[in-house]
Amino acid sequence: MVVLVRQGSGGRRSFACRVTMLTVVLVLVSVMCMTGYSRGTITLLTSQTTPPPKPTNLRQRLPPGRIGMVGLRETIAYMKDQAGFLRSRVDQHGLVFKTGLFFRPTVLIGSKVAVKEFLRIESTVSETSLPPALVQLHTPYSALNQKGERLKASRLVYQKVLNREAQLVYWPQIKTKISESIAQIPASSGMNLMSSIRPTILDLFFEIWAGTNANEERTKFFTDFNAGLLSTNTLDLPWTAFGKARRARDMLVAETKALIISSVRDGKNPAFEYFVQQAYNATDENGQKWGIDRIAVMAVLFIWGAYEETAAEISNTLRLLSFHPEHVEEIRREIKRYAPNGVENMSPRDLGSMKYLNACIRESLRLVPPSGGGMRMATEDIEIAGYAIPKGWVVSADPRIANQQADVFGEDVSDYNPRRFLNNDYVSDEFFPGGIGSHQCPGIDLAQLVTAFYISAFVERFETWDQAPGSTLEWNYVPFTVMTNYPVNLCLKKQ
């Protein structure tokens, strides 16, 4: 049994999301007029077009669901409301179903059995199948575009700059940046929660991986970069979303490259100095040193991958906690136990010991994961959960489906109940908020550390943060699921 949760009653899509939808409709309609659909790819009509291939073993069968003409209807529905799309398709077809997304036949899976089988055969679904704009903007240096030995070598480098040792180096800046930011937030009415959190988190990761702050221009570059990632075309023109995103990426990489080259070990930014030192020692799958261009791209993509999803994780947790003061009080009791002299004196070990706080964060990730699963292409005919998936089709293990299984998480699966994570130790094929397999997010532990400290400092300063009366919760789903409008009234905690 699965229940997919609505992400907010009365919520509206943002203007940016509606503009994106209009673009999707116009571009896909034009594509239909000039292309055919063949084995999950778009082919020109000058080539022979064939329907999606049937399984070689006729005793096997395709998953239930619909694909349609180039996935037009399915893609529009998905971009419009991803949570609603998944809820509807799971209700119709179950936990494994086929659809058509971004011009390719796609199978989305979420059942425990299917996810376990996906892990077993992951090497046969290693080809990237992300939207063309995202693939190009991320460059070949991105782990999302890698596989095999190249991916393994990259992840070894990532581990060195994201592991426990690195987190301890980053910790003083994490603590200082967040403490100073929250101390400056006044008791107020109508503060937009996500909009107040995002600049602090972006600035923090800029300081760690680029050695500078996130000024207005750099923030705009990341806004443009995000806006172009799921562009339905890759026209590199000054006025297209893709063209703006490509130029924004190039500016960010060029500036970061210059900062890395000119960096000095003077102790003023130990986090950045540590990152640069580790990066200069990085080697690829052939034992060759990384060039400065690759290091700069890694830094930019680290910032991109960390700031928006971490800010979403923080804001989603705070929103859900605002409805449950009993959970907030449990967190405050943990703070008194592990930080009797105030959160500014906490250590990463203290945060790791706060089981209730971390359960609250995991439960928010379960109910509102900022992103879905990665999209990989089957390199041969495969079978998952008894269904045939032909070569060339896309497969995605989606946590937004897996997180809502009542037979795994209980009959109260639609409720915010952090205690389920105190009583159960869910395995990787049941709960995988950072993705699964070889492309699992390498920075999820760092994001959890930042989120845990932000929540601790926030609940220590503020008594309540209820939604402003008469306001409407709004979401944006591209490229991540984030709140675009959630005004709150802040009430300072009594001393």
Tab-separated table of C-alpha atoms in Angstrom:
chain	number	residue	atom	x	y	z
A	1	MET	CA	0.000	0.000	0.000
A	2	VAL	CA	1.268	3.481	-0.801
A	3	VAL	CA	-0.069	6.918	0.003
A	4	LEU	CA	1.533	9.916	-1.682
A	5	VAL	CA	1.177	13.035	0.404
A	6	ARG	CA	0.094	16.396	-0.920
A	7	GLN	CA	2.731	18.978	-0.151
A	8	GLY	CA	0.418	21.718	1.030
A	9	SER	CA	-3.281	22.388	1.021
A	10	GLY	CA	-4.198	25.354	-1.084
A	11	GLY	CA	-0.666	25.552	-2.470
A	12	ARG	CA	-0.072	27.253	-5.802
A	13	ARG	CA	2.622	26.894	-8.369
A	14	SER	CA	5.024	29.806	-8.730
A	15	PHE	CA	5.034	32.099	-11.762
A	16	ALA	CA	8.380	30.590	-12.857
A	17	CYS	CA	6.848	27.125	-12.838
A	18	ARG	CA	3.894	28.309	-14.974
A	19	VAL	CA	6.265	29.929	-17.491
A	20	THR	CA	8.277	26.682	-17.624
A	21	MET	CA	5.078	24.752	-18.329
A	22	LEU	CA	4.184	27.023	-21.245
A	23	THR	CA	7.670	26.520	-22.682
A	24	VAL	CA	7.319	22.741	-22.339
A	25	VAL	CA	4.017	22.749	-24.241
A	26	LEU	CA	5.274	24.905	-27.104
A	27	VAL	CA	8.535	23.040	-27.588
A	28	LEU	CA	7.082	19.554	-27.288
A	29	VAL	CA	4.316	20.348	-29.779
A	30	SER	CA	6.931	21.509	-32.283
A	31	VAL	CA	8.990	18.385	-31.629
A	32	MET	CA	5.967	16.206	-32.403
A	33	CYS	CA	5.719	17.783	-35.820
A	34	MET	CA	9.267	16.936	-36.805
A	35	THR	CA	10.277	13.814	-34.913
A	36	GLY	CA	9.441	10.209	-34.265
A	37	TYR	CA	9.776	8.035	-31.179
A	38	SER	CA	12.302	5.177	-31.272
A	39	ARG	CA	13.599	3.053	-28.404
A	40	GLY	CA	13.265	5.900	-25.982
A	41	THR	CA	14.981	8.524	-28.162
A	42	ILE	CA	13.862	11.191	-30.593
A	43	THR	CA	14.828	10.490	-34.208
A	44	LEU	CA	14.361	12.689	-37.257
A	45	LEU	CA	11.678	11.617	-39.696
A	46	THR	CA	14.392	11.087	-42.261
A	47	SER	CA	15.326	8.030	-40.181
A	48	GLN	CA	13.165	4.959	-39.845
A	49	THR	CA	10.864	5.300	-36.828
A	50	THR	CA	9.732	2.321	-34.822
A	51	PRO	CA	7.607	1.883	-31.709
A	52	PRO	CA	9.270	1.147	-28.359
A	53	PRO	CA	10.785	-2.355	-28.535
A	54	LYS	CA	8.975	-5.322	-27.048
A	55	PRO	CA	10.748	-7.578	-24.575
A	56	THR	CA	12.745	-10.352	-26.169
A	57	ASN	CA	11.156	-12.849	-23.799
A	58	LEU	CA	7.447	-12.867	-24.685
A	59	ARG	CA	6.586	-14.378	-21.302
A	60	GLN	CA	7.740	-11.163	-19.754
A	61	ARG	CA	5.599	-8.039	-19.842
A	62	LEU	CA	6.060	-4.305	-19.743
A	63	PRO	CA	4.999	-2.443	-16.597
A	64	PRO	CA	1.520	-0.908	-16.579
A	65	GLY	CA	1.103	2.746	-17.481
A	66	ARG	CA	1.127	4.934	-20.560
A	67	ILE	CA	3.784	6.629	-22.642
A	68	GLY	CA	1.918	8.420	-25.404
A	69	MET	CA	3.348	10.391	-28.298
A	70	VAL	CA	6.893	11.428	-27.275
A	71	GLY	CA	5.641	11.545	-23.689
A	72	LEU	CA	3.948	14.906	-24.306
A	73	ARG	CA	1.032	14.517	-21.937
A	74	GLU	CA	3.040	12.705	-19.273
A	75	THR	CA	5.888	15.233	-19.295
A	76	ILE	CA	3.479	18.167	-19.008
A	77	ALA	CA	1.700	16.519	-16.074
A	78	TYR	CA	5.021	15.726	-14.384
A	79	MET	CA	6.408	19.255	-14.756
A	80	LYS	CA	3.135	20.756	-13.561
A	81	ASP	CA	2.975	18.900	-10.245
A	82	GLN	CA	5.473	16.108	-9.628
A	83	ALA	CA	3.933	14.942	-6.353
A	84	GLY	CA	0.449	14.938	-7.857
A	85	PHE	CA	1.708	13.110	-10.941
A	86	LEU	CA	3.286	10.339	-8.856
A	87	ARG	CA	0.276	10.064	-6.593
A	88	SER	CA	-2.060	9.671	-9.561
A	89	ARG	CA	0.096	7.140	-11.423
A	90	VAL	CA	0.745	5.016	-8.342
A	91	ASP	CA	-2.981	4.948	-7.591
A	92	GLN	CA	-3.628	3.793	-11.159
A	93	HIS	CA	-0.724	1.426	-11.776
A	94	GLY	CA	1.067	0.551	-8.549
A	95	LEU	CA	4.642	0.998	-7.357
A	96	VAL	CA	6.255	0.129	-10.716
A	97	PHE	CA	4.892	1.832	-13.806
A	98	LYS	CA	5.900	3.096	-17.226
A	99	THR	CA	5.510	6.629	-18.466
A	100	GLY	CA	7.104	8.983	-20.982
A	101	LEU	CA	9.364	11.722	-19.596
A	102	PHE	CA	11.618	14.109	-21.476
A	103	PHE	CA	11.191	12.309	-24.829
A	104	ARG	CA	11.986	8.827	-23.507
A	105	PRO	CA	9.948	5.841	-22.258
A	106	THR	CA	10.619	5.689	-18.531
A	107	VAL	CA	9.949	3.195	-15.759
A	108	LEU	CA	9.607	4.607	-12.240
A	109	ILE	CA	10.042	2.180	-9.367
A	110	GLY	CA	9.457	2.505	-5.641
A	111	SER	CA	8.624	-0.846	-4.072
A	112	LYS	CA	11.186	-2.444	-1.778
A	113	VAL	CA	11.466	-5.503	-4.029
A	114	ALA	CA	11.949	-3.407	-7.161
A	115	VAL	CA	14.547	-1.132	-5.543
A	116	LYS	CA	16.515	-4.142	-4.277
A	117	GLU	CA	16.530	-5.634	-7.778
A	118	PHE	CA	17.551	-2.272	-9.230
A	119	LEU	CA	20.612	-2.269	-6.966
A	120	ARG	CA	21.478	-5.806	-8.030
A	121	ILE	CA	21.503	-4.953	-11.748
A	122	GLU	CA	22.625	-1.338	-11.472
A	123	SER	CA	25.618	-1.900	-13.773
A	124	THR	CA	23.182	-2.523	-16.651
A	125	VAL	CA	21.451	0.836	-16.126
A	126	SER	CA	24.568	2.975	-15.918
A	127	GLU	CA	24.087	5.278	-18.896
A	128	THR	CA	22.888	8.760	-17.992
A	129	SER	CA	19.459	9.682	-19.271
A	130	LEU	CA	19.080	13.129	-17.822
A	131	PRO	CA	17.539	15.901	-19.952
A	132	PRO	CA	19.984	17.079	-22.645
A	133	ALA	CA	20.237	20.589	-21.200
A	134	LEU	CA	21.270	19.274	-17.789
A	135	VAL	CA	23.804	16.884	-19.308
A	136	GLN	CA	25.490	19.672	-21.273
A	137	LEU	CA	25.421	22.227	-18.471
A	138	HIS	CA	26.939	19.793	-15.980
A	139	THR	CA	29.836	18.967	-18.340
A	140	PRO	CA	31.588	15.561	-18.553
A	141	TYR	CA	33.237	16.355	-15.207
A	142	SER	CA	29.943	15.875	-13.355
A	143	ALA	CA	29.403	12.543	-11.603
A	144	LEU	CA	25.859	12.578	-12.981
A	145	ASN	CA	27.380	12.075	-16.438
A	146	GLN	CA	29.900	9.419	-15.438
A	147	LYS	CA	29.992	5.663	-14.957
A	148	GLY	CA	32.419	2.832	-14.310
A	149	GLU	CA	36.022	3.543	-13.320
A	150	ARG	CA	35.705	7.243	-14.096
A	151	LEU	CA	32.818	7.565	-11.648
A	152	LYS	CA	34.656	5.545	-8.983
A	153	ALA	CA	37.690	7.793	-9.239
A	154	SER	CA	35.561	10.929	-8.974
A	155	ARG	CA	33.744	9.661	-5.926
A	156	LEU	CA	37.045	8.928	-4.185
A	157	VAL	CA	37.917	12.599	-4.609
A	158	TYR	CA	34.487	13.695	-3.389
A	159	GLN	CA	34.887	11.536	-0.310
A	160	LYS	CA	38.073	13.360	0.665
A	161	VAL	CA	36.365	16.767	0.625
A	162	LEU	CA	33.043	15.659	2.129
A	163	ASN	CA	33.952	13.020	4.729
A	164	ARG	CA	34.042	13.341	8.524
A	165	GLU	CA	37.525	14.865	8.536
A	166	ALA	CA	36.449	17.520	6.045
A	167	GLN	CA	33.292	18.261	8.032
A	168	LEU	CA	35.375	18.933	11.135
A	169	VAL	CA	37.461	21.421	9.157
A	170	TYR	CA	34.319	23.099	7.781
A	171	TRP	CA	32.555	23.071	11.165
A	172	PRO	CA	33.776	26.421	12.594
A	173	GLN	CA	32.549	28.253	9.494
A	174	ILE	CA	29.252	26.348	9.481
A	175	LYS	CA	28.641	27.280	13.101
A	176	THR	CA	29.706	30.917	12.748
A	177	LYS	CA	27.817	31.610	9.528
A	178	ILE	CA	24.535	30.097	10.725
A	179	SER	CA	24.731	31.525	14.267
A	180	GLU	CA	25.381	35.044	12.993
A	181	SER	CA	22.616	34.786	10.406
A	182	ILE	CA	19.943	33.569	12.830
A	183	ALA	CA	20.965	36.154	15.449
A	184	GLN	CA	20.163	38.867	12.911
A	185	ILE	CA	16.643	37.592	12.185
A	186	PRO	CA	14.198	39.754	14.157
A	187	ALA	CA	10.786	38.863	15.474
A	188	SER	CA	8.655	39.744	12.487
A	189	SER	CA	5.462	39.132	10.564
A	190	GLY	CA	5.304	37.665	7.096
A	191	MET	CA	8.929	36.557	6.665
A	192	ASN	CA	9.280	34.155	3.743
A	193	LEU	CA	10.887	31.088	5.296
A	194	MET	CA	12.757	29.639	2.305
A	195	SER	CA	13.819	33.060	1.030
A	196	SER	CA	15.398	33.892	4.382
A	197	ILE	CA	17.281	30.591	4.650
A	198	ARG	CA	18.575	30.213	1.088
A	199	PRO	CA	21.028	33.208	1.065
A	200	THR	CA	22.731	32.021	4.269
A	201	ILE	CA	23.246	28.486	2.974
A	202	LEU	CA	24.418	29.668	-0.441
A	203	ASP	CA	26.881	32.073	1.197
A	204	LEU	CA	28.168	29.292	3.463
A	205	PHE	CA	28.944	26.879	0.644
A	206	PHE	CA	30.463	29.654	-1.476
A	207	GLU	CA	32.903	30.389	1.344
A	208	ILE	CA	33.825	26.722	1.749
A	209	TRP	CA	34.295	25.776	-1.907
A	210	ALA	CA	35.004	29.066	-3.684
A	211	GLY	CA	36.666	31.079	-0.949
A	212	THR	CA	34.347	34.065	-1.285
A	213	ASN	CA	30.840	35.200	-0.446
A	214	ALA	CA	27.739	34.861	-2.589
A	215	ASN	CA	27.144	38.404	-3.733
A	216	GLU	CA	24.162	39.541	-5.776
A	217	GLU	CA	25.820	38.774	-9.119
A	218	ARG	CA	26.883	35.234	-8.123
A	219	THR	CA	23.441	34.532	-6.713
A	220	LYS	CA	21.910	35.632	-10.026
A	221	PHE	CA	24.273	33.316	-11.897
A	222	PHE	CA	23.018	30.328	-9.905
A	223	THR	CA	19.406	31.404	-10.437
A	224	ASP	CA	20.002	31.445	-14.202
A	225	PHE	CA	21.886	28.145	-14.051
A	226	ASN	CA	19.009	26.439	-12.234
A	227	ALA	CA	16.445	27.890	-14.625
A	228	GLY	CA	18.151	26.301	-17.625
A	229	LEU	CA	18.843	22.818	-16.307
A	230	LEU	CA	15.551	21.336	-17.485
A	231	SER	CA	15.196	23.530	-20.531
A	232	THR	CA	13.340	21.671	-23.276
A	233	ASN	CA	15.842	22.863	-25.882
A	234	THR	CA	19.571	23.535	-25.985
A	235	LEU	CA	19.556	26.614	-28.190
A	236	ASP	CA	22.573	28.604	-27.000
A	237	LEU	CA	21.231	32.109	-27.558
A	238	PRO	CA	21.374	35.149	-25.263
A	239	TRP	CA	17.627	35.085	-24.562
A	240	THR	CA	17.053	31.335	-24.120
A	241	ALA	CA	17.041	29.679	-20.709
A	242	PHE	CA	19.787	27.311	-21.828
A	243	GLY	CA	21.923	30.128	-23.209
A	244	LYS	CA	21.619	32.126	-19.986
A	245	ALA	CA	22.435	29.025	-17.932
A	246	ARG	CA	25.506	28.189	-20.005
A	247	ARG	CA	26.869	31.719	-19.663
A	248	ALA	CA	26.131	31.743	-15.937
A	249	ARG	CA	28.013	28.455	-15.512
A	250	ASP	CA	30.984	29.728	-17.484
A	251	MET	CA	31.164	32.909	-15.404
A	252	LEU	CA	30.988	30.959	-12.145
A	253	VAL	CA	33.651	28.486	-13.258
A	254	ALA	CA	35.976	31.219	-14.528
A	255	GLU	CA	35.686	33.211	-11.310
A	256	THR	CA	36.145	30.125	-9.124
A	257	LYS	CA	39.165	29.074	-11.178
A	258	ALA	CA	40.769	32.475	-10.575
A	259	LEU	CA	40.037	32.263	-6.837
A	260	ILE	CA	41.617	28.807	-6.598
A	261	ILE	CA	44.726	29.861	-8.503
A	262	SER	CA	45.200	32.947	-6.340
A	263	SER	CA	44.423	31.214	-3.042
A	264	VAL	CA	47.061	31.382	-0.318
A	265	ARG	CA	47.422	29.440	2.904
A	266	ASP	CA	47.173	32.292	5.393
A	267	GLY	CA	44.659	30.731	7.792
A	268	LYS	CA	41.901	33.235	6.971
A	269	ASN	CA	39.651	30.644	5.336
A	270	PRO	CA	40.757	27.190	6.551
A	271	ALA	CA	37.790	25.437	4.951
A	272	PHE	CA	38.619	26.709	1.474
A	273	GLU	CA	42.331	26.074	2.005
A	274	TYR	CA	41.566	22.472	2.940
A	275	PHE	CA	39.344	22.010	-0.097
A	276	VAL	CA	41.977	23.418	-2.474
A	277	GLN	CA	44.715	21.251	-0.976
A	278	GLN	CA	42.638	18.088	-1.387
A	279	ALA	CA	41.580	19.068	-4.906
A	280	TYR	CA	45.150	19.638	-6.059
A	281	ASN	CA	45.945	16.072	-4.981
A	282	ALA	CA	42.979	14.613	-6.892
A	283	THR	CA	43.665	12.038	-9.612
A	284	ASP	CA	41.449	10.514	-12.288
A	285	GLU	CA	40.921	6.854	-13.202
A	286	ASN	CA	44.256	6.835	-15.042
A	287	GLY	CA	46.224	8.292	-12.133
A	288	GLN	CA	46.508	11.706	-13.790
A	289	LYS	CA	46.205	14.879	-11.715
A	290	TRP	CA	43.022	16.871	-12.114
A	291	GLY	CA	43.440	20.105	-14.060
A	292	ILE	CA	42.371	23.457	-12.652
A	293	ASP	CA	39.315	23.550	-14.945
A	294	ARG	CA	37.998	20.295	-13.516
A	295	ILE	CA	38.609	21.461	-9.944
A	296	ALA	CA	36.709	24.702	-10.619
A	297	VAL	CA	33.780	22.813	-12.164
A	298	MET	CA	33.692	20.497	-9.133
A	299	ALA	CA	33.530	23.476	-6.781
A	300	VAL	CA	30.678	25.106	-8.716
A	301	LEU	CA	28.693	21.870	-8.943
A	302	PHE	CA	29.268	21.198	-5.234
A	303	ILE	CA	27.753	24.590	-4.411
A	304	TRP	CA	24.873	23.936	-6.814
A	305	GLY	CA	24.161	20.495	-5.395
A	306	ALA	CA	24.348	21.638	-1.783
A	307	TYR	CA	22.716	25.006	-1.283
A	308	GLU	CA	19.229	24.665	-2.765
A	309	GLU	CA	18.484	21.175	-1.469
A	310	THR	CA	19.942	21.893	1.989
A	311	ALA	CA	17.933	25.108	2.247
A	312	ALA	CA	14.830	23.163	1.175
A	313	GLU	CA	15.567	20.466	3.761
A	314	ILE	CA	15.835	23.099	6.508
A	315	SER	CA	12.708	25.020	5.511
A	316	ASN	CA	10.610	21.872	5.047
A	317	THR	CA	11.627	20.598	8.483
A	318	LEU	CA	10.813	23.923	10.136
A	319	ARG	CA	7.437	24.105	8.398
A	320	LEU	CA	6.465	20.615	9.555
A	321	LEU	CA	7.748	21.248	13.091
A	322	SER	CA	5.622	24.399	13.330
A	323	PHE	CA	2.537	22.166	13.326
A	324	HIS	CA	3.947	19.950	16.092
A	325	PRO	CA	5.154	21.861	19.174
A	326	GLU	CA	5.542	18.536	20.985
A	327	HIS	CA	8.396	17.606	18.638
A	328	VAL	CA	9.975	21.044	19.066
A	329	GLU	CA	9.971	20.567	22.849
A	330	GLU	CA	11.720	17.218	22.460
A	331	ILE	CA	14.439	18.928	20.400
A	332	ARG	CA	14.819	21.626	23.051
A	333	ARG	CA	15.260	18.974	25.718
A	334	GLU	CA	18.045	17.434	23.636
A	335	ILE	CA	19.690	20.843	23.255
A	336	LYS	CA	19.704	21.301	27.034
A	337	ARG	CA	21.259	17.880	27.423
A	338	TYR	CA	23.978	18.158	24.767
A	339	ALA	CA	24.505	21.934	24.713
A	340	PRO	CA	23.751	23.260	28.221
A	341	ASN	CA	25.835	26.370	27.482
A	342	GLY	CA	24.094	27.149	24.193
A	343	VAL	CA	24.146	25.787	20.645
A	344	GLU	CA	27.170	27.928	19.744
A	345	ASN	CA	29.207	25.511	21.864
A	346	MET	CA	27.945	22.387	20.125
A	347	SER	CA	30.180	19.981	18.218
A	348	PRO	CA	29.332	17.682	15.296
A	349	ARG	CA	29.451	14.806	17.781
A	350	ASP	CA	26.776	16.533	19.890
A	351	LEU	CA	24.529	16.957	16.858
A	352	GLY	CA	25.043	13.346	15.877
A	353	SER	CA	23.940	12.263	19.347
A	354	MET	CA	20.652	14.194	19.124
A	355	LYS	CA	18.543	11.294	17.913
A	356	TYR	CA	15.197	13.065	18.101
A	357	LEU	CA	16.421	16.065	16.113
A	358	ASN	CA	17.855	13.825	13.399
A	359	ALA	CA	14.645	11.775	13.344
A	360	CYS	CA	12.686	14.982	12.704
A	361	ILE	CA	14.960	15.833	9.784
A	362	ARG	CA	14.722	12.349	8.267
A	363	GLU	CA	10.948	12.393	8.585
A	364	SER	CA	10.735	15.677	6.691
A	365	LEU	CA	12.959	14.195	3.975
A	366	ARG	CA	10.600	11.234	3.802
A	367	LEU	CA	7.486	13.362	3.406
A	368	VAL	CA	8.956	16.081	1.175
A	369	PRO	CA	12.181	14.958	-0.542
A	370	PRO	CA	13.672	17.914	-2.461
A	371	SER	CA	14.359	15.771	-5.535
A	372	GLY	CA	13.505	12.462	-7.156
A	373	GLY	CA	15.719	9.610	-8.258
A	374	GLY	CA	18.398	9.821	-10.908
A	375	MET	CA	17.467	8.804	-14.430
A	376	ARG	CA	19.599	6.009	-15.905
A	377	MET	CA	19.244	4.181	-19.215
A	378	ALA	CA	19.178	0.394	-19.527
A	379	THR	CA	22.067	-0.774	-21.674
A	380	GLU	CA	20.413	-4.167	-22.223
A	381	ASP	CA	17.023	-5.789	-21.751
A	382	ILE	CA	16.429	-6.178	-18.011
A	383	GLU	CA	13.744	-7.377	-15.621
A	384	ILE	CA	12.664	-5.681	-12.400
A	385	ALA	CA	9.910	-6.959	-10.124
A	386	GLY	CA	8.709	-9.311	-12.859
A	387	TYR	CA	8.407	-6.576	-15.487
A	388	ALA	CA	10.442	-6.378	-18.678
A	389	ILE	CA	12.317	-3.137	-19.335
A	390	PRO	CA	13.760	-2.993	-22.864
A	391	LYS	CA	17.203	-1.751	-23.728
A	392	GLY	CA	17.174	2.017	-24.218
A	393	TRP	CA	14.431	2.666	-21.698
A	394	VAL	CA	15.010	4.900	-18.674
A	395	VAL	CA	14.802	3.522	-15.127
A	396	SER	CA	14.544	5.624	-11.978
A	397	ALA	CA	14.307	4.455	-8.352
A	398	ASP	CA	12.230	7.323	-6.994
A	399	PRO	CA	12.309	8.028	-3.235
A	400	ARG	CA	9.078	9.989	-3.519
A	401	ILE	CA	7.341	6.676	-4.193
A	402	ALA	CA	9.386	4.499	-1.853
A	403	ASN	CA	8.996	6.891	1.091
A	404	GLN	CA	5.222	6.458	1.128
A	405	GLN	CA	4.888	2.684	1.486
A	406	ALA	CA	2.554	1.882	4.345
A	407	ASP	CA	3.886	-1.680	4.581
A	408	VAL	CA	7.335	-0.217	5.318
A	409	PHE	CA	6.592	2.944	7.310
A	410	GLY	CA	3.270	2.031	8.917
A	411	GLU	CA	-0.374	2.934	8.478
A	412	ASP	CA	0.339	6.516	9.579
A	413	VAL	CA	2.580	6.924	6.529
A	414	SER	CA	0.912	10.232	5.591
A	415	ASP	CA	1.576	11.744	9.039
A	416	TYR	CA	4.625	13.611	10.279
A	417	ASN	CA	5.837	11.163	12.922
A	418	PRO	CA	9.592	11.397	13.624
A	419	ARG	CA	9.330	8.629	16.213
A	420	ARG	CA	9.197	6.048	13.436
A	421	PHE	CA	12.924	6.710	12.908
A	422	LEU	CA	13.627	6.130	16.596
A	423	ASN	CA	11.970	2.743	16.553
A	424	ASN	CA	13.167	1.444	13.184
A	425	ASP	CA	16.460	1.226	11.349
A	426	TYR	CA	15.381	1.448	7.714
A	427	VAL	CA	17.739	-0.122	5.191
A	428	SER	CA	18.897	1.438	1.927
A	429	ASP	CA	16.209	-0.132	-0.249
A	430	GLU	CA	13.513	1.324	2.036
A	431	PHE	CA	14.745	4.857	2.722
A	432	PHE	CA	17.210	6.571	0.376
A	433	PRO	CA	16.757	10.367	0.513
A	434	GLY	CA	20.027	11.059	-1.298
A	435	GLY	CA	19.409	8.601	-4.090
A	436	ILE	CA	20.687	5.071	-4.316
A	437	GLY	CA	23.565	3.068	-5.723
A	438	SER	CA	26.714	4.447	-7.329
A	439	HIS	CA	25.107	7.829	-8.004
A	440	GLN	CA	23.928	8.410	-4.448
A	441	CYS	CA	24.510	11.976	-3.257
A	442	PRO	CA	28.029	12.080	-1.748
A	443	GLY	CA	27.264	15.132	0.393
A	444	ILE	CA	24.155	14.015	2.241
A	445	ASP	CA	25.976	13.726	5.589
A	446	LEU	CA	27.273	17.288	5.280
A	447	ALA	CA	23.780	18.521	4.390
A	448	GLN	CA	22.423	16.703	7.453
A	449	LEU	CA	25.054	18.376	9.666
A	450	VAL	CA	24.225	21.860	8.356
A	451	THR	CA	20.496	21.228	8.674
A	452	ALA	CA	20.787	19.881	12.216
A	453	PHE	CA	22.735	22.898	13.431
A	454	TYR	CA	20.424	25.388	11.703
A	455	ILE	CA	17.340	23.764	13.265
A	456	SER	CA	19.004	23.737	16.701
A	457	ALA	CA	19.971	27.406	16.540
A	458	PHE	CA	16.559	28.366	15.168
A	459	VAL	CA	14.465	26.625	17.840
A	460	GLU	CA	16.761	28.033	20.529
A	461	ARG	CA	16.020	31.601	19.356
A	462	PHE	CA	12.374	31.383	18.295
A	463	GLU	CA	9.379	30.113	20.226
A	464	THR	CA	7.002	29.810	17.266
A	465	TRP	CA	7.026	30.412	13.516
A	466	ASP	CA	3.450	29.886	12.414
A	467	GLN	CA	2.234	30.493	8.879
A	468	ALA	CA	1.010	34.062	8.417
A	469	PRO	CA	-2.814	34.195	8.416
A	470	GLY	CA	-4.312	34.525	4.963
A	471	SER	CA	-1.104	33.544	3.185
A	472	THR	CA	-0.805	30.731	0.649
A	473	LEU	CA	1.857	28.058	0.465
A	474	GLU	CA	3.420	27.900	-3.010
A	475	TRP	CA	5.826	25.363	-4.506
A	476	ASN	CA	8.230	25.207	-7.411
A	477	TYR	CA	9.213	21.792	-8.790
A	478	VAL	CA	12.018	22.678	-11.223
A	479	PRO	CA	14.766	21.595	-10.751
A	480	PHE	CA	14.074	20.883	-7.053
A	481	THR	CA	10.915	20.805	-4.964
A	482	VAL	CA	11.108	23.980	-2.886
A	483	MET	CA	8.700	26.351	-1.200
A	484	THR	CA	8.608	29.649	-3.074
A	485	ASN	CA	6.134	31.317	-0.755
A	486	TYR	CA	5.603	30.472	2.905
A	487	PRO	CA	5.351	33.607	5.075
A	488	VAL	CA	5.666	33.025	8.829
A	489	ASN	CA	5.190	35.125	11.939
A	490	LEU	CA	8.260	34.811	14.151
A	491	CYS	CA	7.965	34.976	17.920
A	492	LEU	CA	11.180	35.160	19.964
A	493	LYS	CA	11.710	32.547	22.625
A	494	LYS	CA	11.274	33.792	26.166
A	495	GLN	CA	14.521	33.859	28.111
